[in-house]
PDB file of C-alpha atoms in Angstrom:
ATOM      1  CA  UNK A  93      84.590 120.460 109.277  1.00  0.00           C
ATOM      2  CA  UNK A  94      85.521 117.387 107.068  1.00  0.00           C
ATOM      3  CA  UNK A  95      86.774 118.102 103.697  1.00  0.00           C
ATOM      4  CA  UNK A  96      85.264 115.795 100.950  1.00  0.00           C
ATOM      5  CA  UNK A  97      87.991 112.901  99.654  1.00  0.00           C
ATOM      6  CA  UNK A  98      88.608 114.312  96.349  1.00  0.00           C
ATOM      7  CA  UNK A  99      90.482 110.830  95.055  1.00  0.00           C
ATOM      8  CA  UNK A 100      87.492 109.635  94.856  1.00  0.00           C
ATOM      9  CA  UNK A 101      85.920 111.615  92.311  1.00  0.00           C
ATOM     10  CA  UNK A 102      88.773 111.562  89.961  1.00  0.00           C
ATOM     11  CA  UNK A 103      88.339 108.327  87.931  1.00  0.00           C
ATOM     12  CA  UNK A 104      91.742 108.606  86.084  1.00  0.00           C
ATOM     13  CA  UNK A 105      94.750 106.939  87.735  1.00  0.00           C
ATOM     14  CA  UNK A 106      97.657 109.377  86.973  1.00  0.00           C
ATOM     15  CA  UNK A 107      96.101 112.174  88.937  1.00  0.00           C
ATOM     16  CA  UNK A 108      96.411 109.585  91.713  1.00  0.00           C
ATOM     17  CA  UNK A 109     100.042 108.462  90.977  1.00  0.00           C
ATOM     18  CA  UNK A 110     101.893 111.222  93.255  1.00  0.00           C
ATOM     19  CA  UNK A 111     101.347 108.809  96.313  1.00  0.00           C
ATOM     20  CA  UNK A 112     103.628 106.372  95.389  1.00  0.00           C
ATOM     21  CA  UNK A 113     106.298 109.125  94.663  1.00  0.00           C
ATOM     22  CA  UNK A 114     106.051 110.681  98.699  1.00  0.00           C
ATOM     23  CA  UNK A 115     108.919 110.431 100.766  1.00  0.00           C
ATOM     24  CA  UNK A 116     106.448 109.071 103.937  1.00  0.00           C
ATOM     25  CA  UNK A 117     106.093 105.739 102.063  1.00  0.00           C
ATOM     26  CA  UNK A 118     106.051 103.028 105.095  1.00  0.00           C
ATOM     27  CA  UNK A 119     107.049  99.805 103.195  1.00  0.00           C
ATOM     28  CA  UNK A 120     109.354 100.532 100.116  1.00  0.00           C
ATOM     29  CA  UNK A 121     110.188  98.058  97.709  1.00  0.00           C
ATOM     30  CA  UNK A 122     113.994  98.057  96.774  1.00  0.00           C
ATOM     31  CA  UNK A 123     113.589  95.611  93.969  1.00  0.00           C
ATOM     32  CA  UNK A 124     114.670  96.406  90.819  1.00  0.00           C
ATOM     33  CA  UNK A 125     111.527  98.058  88.331  1.00  0.00           C
ATOM     34  CA  UNK A 126     109.845  98.608  91.542  1.00  0.00           C
ATOM     35  CA  UNK A 127     108.326 102.184  90.767  1.00  0.00           C
ATOM     36  CA  UNK A 128     107.131 100.422  87.056  1.00  0.00           C
ATOM     37  CA  UNK A 129     105.703  97.183  88.976  1.00  0.00           C
ATOM     38  CA  UNK A 130     103.424  99.692  91.249  1.00  0.00           C
ATOM     39  CA  UNK A 131     102.171 102.330  88.708  1.00  0.00           C
ATOM     40  CA  UNK A 132     101.341  99.096  86.671  1.00  0.00           C
ATOM     41  CA  UNK A 133      99.771  97.205  89.510  1.00  0.00           C
ATOM     42  CA  UNK A 134      97.559 100.443  90.568  1.00  0.00           C
ATOM     43  CA  UNK A 135      96.482 101.203  86.557  1.00  0.00           C
ATOM     44  CA  UNK A 136      95.211  97.425  86.657  1.00  0.00           C
ATOM     45  CA  UNK A 137      93.794  97.315  89.648  1.00  0.00           C
ATOM     46  CA  UNK A 138      91.802 100.996  88.372  1.00  0.00           C
ATOM     47  CA  UNK A 139      91.000  99.586  84.802  1.00  0.00           C
ATOM     48  CA  UNK A 140      87.504  98.353  83.950  1.00  0.00           C
ATOM     49  CA  UNK A 141      88.719  94.675  83.644  1.00  0.00           C
ATOM     50  CA  UNK A 142      89.385  94.257  87.186  1.00  0.00           C
ATOM     51  CA  UNK A 143      86.384  96.278  88.029  1.00  0.00           C
ATOM     52  CA  UNK A 144      83.398  96.032  85.767  1.00  0.00           C
ATOM     53  CA  UNK A 145      84.518  92.277  84.309  1.00  0.00           C
ATOM     54  CA  UNK A 146      85.774  90.898  88.292  1.00  0.00           C
ATOM     55  CA  UNK A 147      89.042  89.680  86.751  1.00  0.00           C
ATOM     56  CA  UNK A 148      92.308  89.612  88.602  1.00  0.00           C
ATOM     57  CA  UNK A 149      95.192  91.848  86.864  1.00  0.00           C
ATOM     58  CA  UNK A 150      97.143  89.047  86.057  1.00  0.00           C
ATOM     59  CA  UNK A 151      94.122  87.724  83.943  1.00  0.00           C
ATOM     60  CA  UNK A 152      93.696  91.334  82.533  1.00  0.00           C
ATOM     61  CA  UNK A 153      97.633  91.674  81.457  1.00  0.00           C
ATOM     62  CA  UNK A 154      96.358  88.490  79.087  1.00  0.00           C
ATOM     63  CA  UNK A 155      93.199  89.732  77.347  1.00  0.00           C
ATOM     64  CA  UNK A 156      92.924  92.092  74.259  1.00  0.00           C
ATOM     65  CA  UNK A 157      89.358  93.022  74.325  1.00  0.00           C
ATOM     66  CA  UNK A 158      89.889  96.624  75.079  1.00  0.00           C
ATOM     67  CA  UNK A 159      89.059  96.784  78.370  1.00  0.00           C
ATOM     68  CA  UNK A 160      92.466  97.341  79.453  1.00  0.00           C
ATOM     69  CA  UNK A 161      93.584 101.112  78.865  1.00  0.00           C
ATOM     70  CA  UNK A 162      96.373 101.879  76.537  1.00  0.00           C
ATOM     71  CA  UNK A 163      98.421 103.368  79.423  1.00  0.00           C
ATOM     72  CA  UNK A 164      98.450  99.870  81.088  1.00  0.00           C
ATOM     73  CA  UNK A 165      99.866  98.095  77.918  1.00  0.00           C
ATOM     74  CA  UNK A 166     102.666 100.942  77.568  1.00  0.00           C
ATOM     75  CA  UNK A 167     103.368 100.166  81.226  1.00  0.00           C
ATOM     76  CA  UNK A 168     103.287  96.954  80.893  1.00  0.00           C
ATOM     77  CA  UNK A 169     105.986  97.176  77.979  1.00  0.00           C
ATOM     78  CA  UNK A 170     108.119  99.541  79.874  1.00  0.00           C
ATOM     79  CA  UNK A 171     108.273  97.337  82.520  1.00  0.00           C
ATOM     80  CA  UNK A 172     109.155  94.162  80.566  1.00  0.00           C
ATOM     81  CA  UNK A 173     111.677  96.027  79.364  1.00  0.00           C
ATOM     82  CA  UNK A 174     112.839  97.156  82.791  1.00  0.00           C
ATOM     83  CA  UNK A 175     113.319  93.740  83.760  1.00  0.00           C
ATOM     84  CA  UNK A 176     114.938  92.699  80.299  1.00  0.00           C
ATOM     85  CA  UNK A 177     117.580  94.954  81.172  1.00  0.00           C
ATOM     86  CA  UNK A 178     118.580  93.154  84.465  1.00  0.00           C
ATOM     87  CA  UNK A 179     119.676  90.233  82.281  1.00  0.00           C
ATOM     88  CA  UNK A 180     122.014  92.549  80.454  1.00  0.00           C
ATOM     89  CA  UNK A 181     125.501  91.771  80.687  1.00  0.00           C
ATOM     90  CA  UNK A 182     126.007  95.443  79.577  1.00  0.00           C
ATOM     91  CA  UNK A 183     124.334  96.792  81.852  1.00  0.00           C
ATOM     92  CA  UNK A 184     126.882  96.421  84.693  1.00  0.00           C
ATOM     93  CA  UNK A 185     129.063  99.239  82.739  1.00  0.00           C
ATOM     94  CA  UNK A 186     126.322 101.421  82.176  1.00  0.00           C
ATOM     95  CA  UNK A 187     124.316 101.148  85.514  1.00  0.00           C
ATOM     96  CA  UNK A 188     120.351 100.219  86.026  1.00  0.00           C
ATOM     97  CA  UNK A 189     118.105 102.754  84.387  1.00  0.00           C
ATOM     98  CA  UNK A 190     116.247 104.886  87.062  1.00  0.00           C
ATOM     99  CA  UNK A 191     113.022 103.827  86.955  1.00  0.00           C
TER     100      UNK A 191
END
């Protein structure tokens, strides 16, 4: 007897985030800030802006009409700070942040 897919009933993207942290991921992204990039991408794909308004995730990053959840906006800012830290010369001594 097949069990129902629980992921299809959970609208909250945070409940699905565990899939990115499993050890069985085949195509891991080894770029800096890759974890934040994946979380932001998934958050935007699950937002009303992409699903209902049929916009691309890139277009959704630029709009400020309330269709993008606050969590995605916070992830965007955190991803920006992670990428900015790559250009910081003090980072060579302190090391990259473990996102």
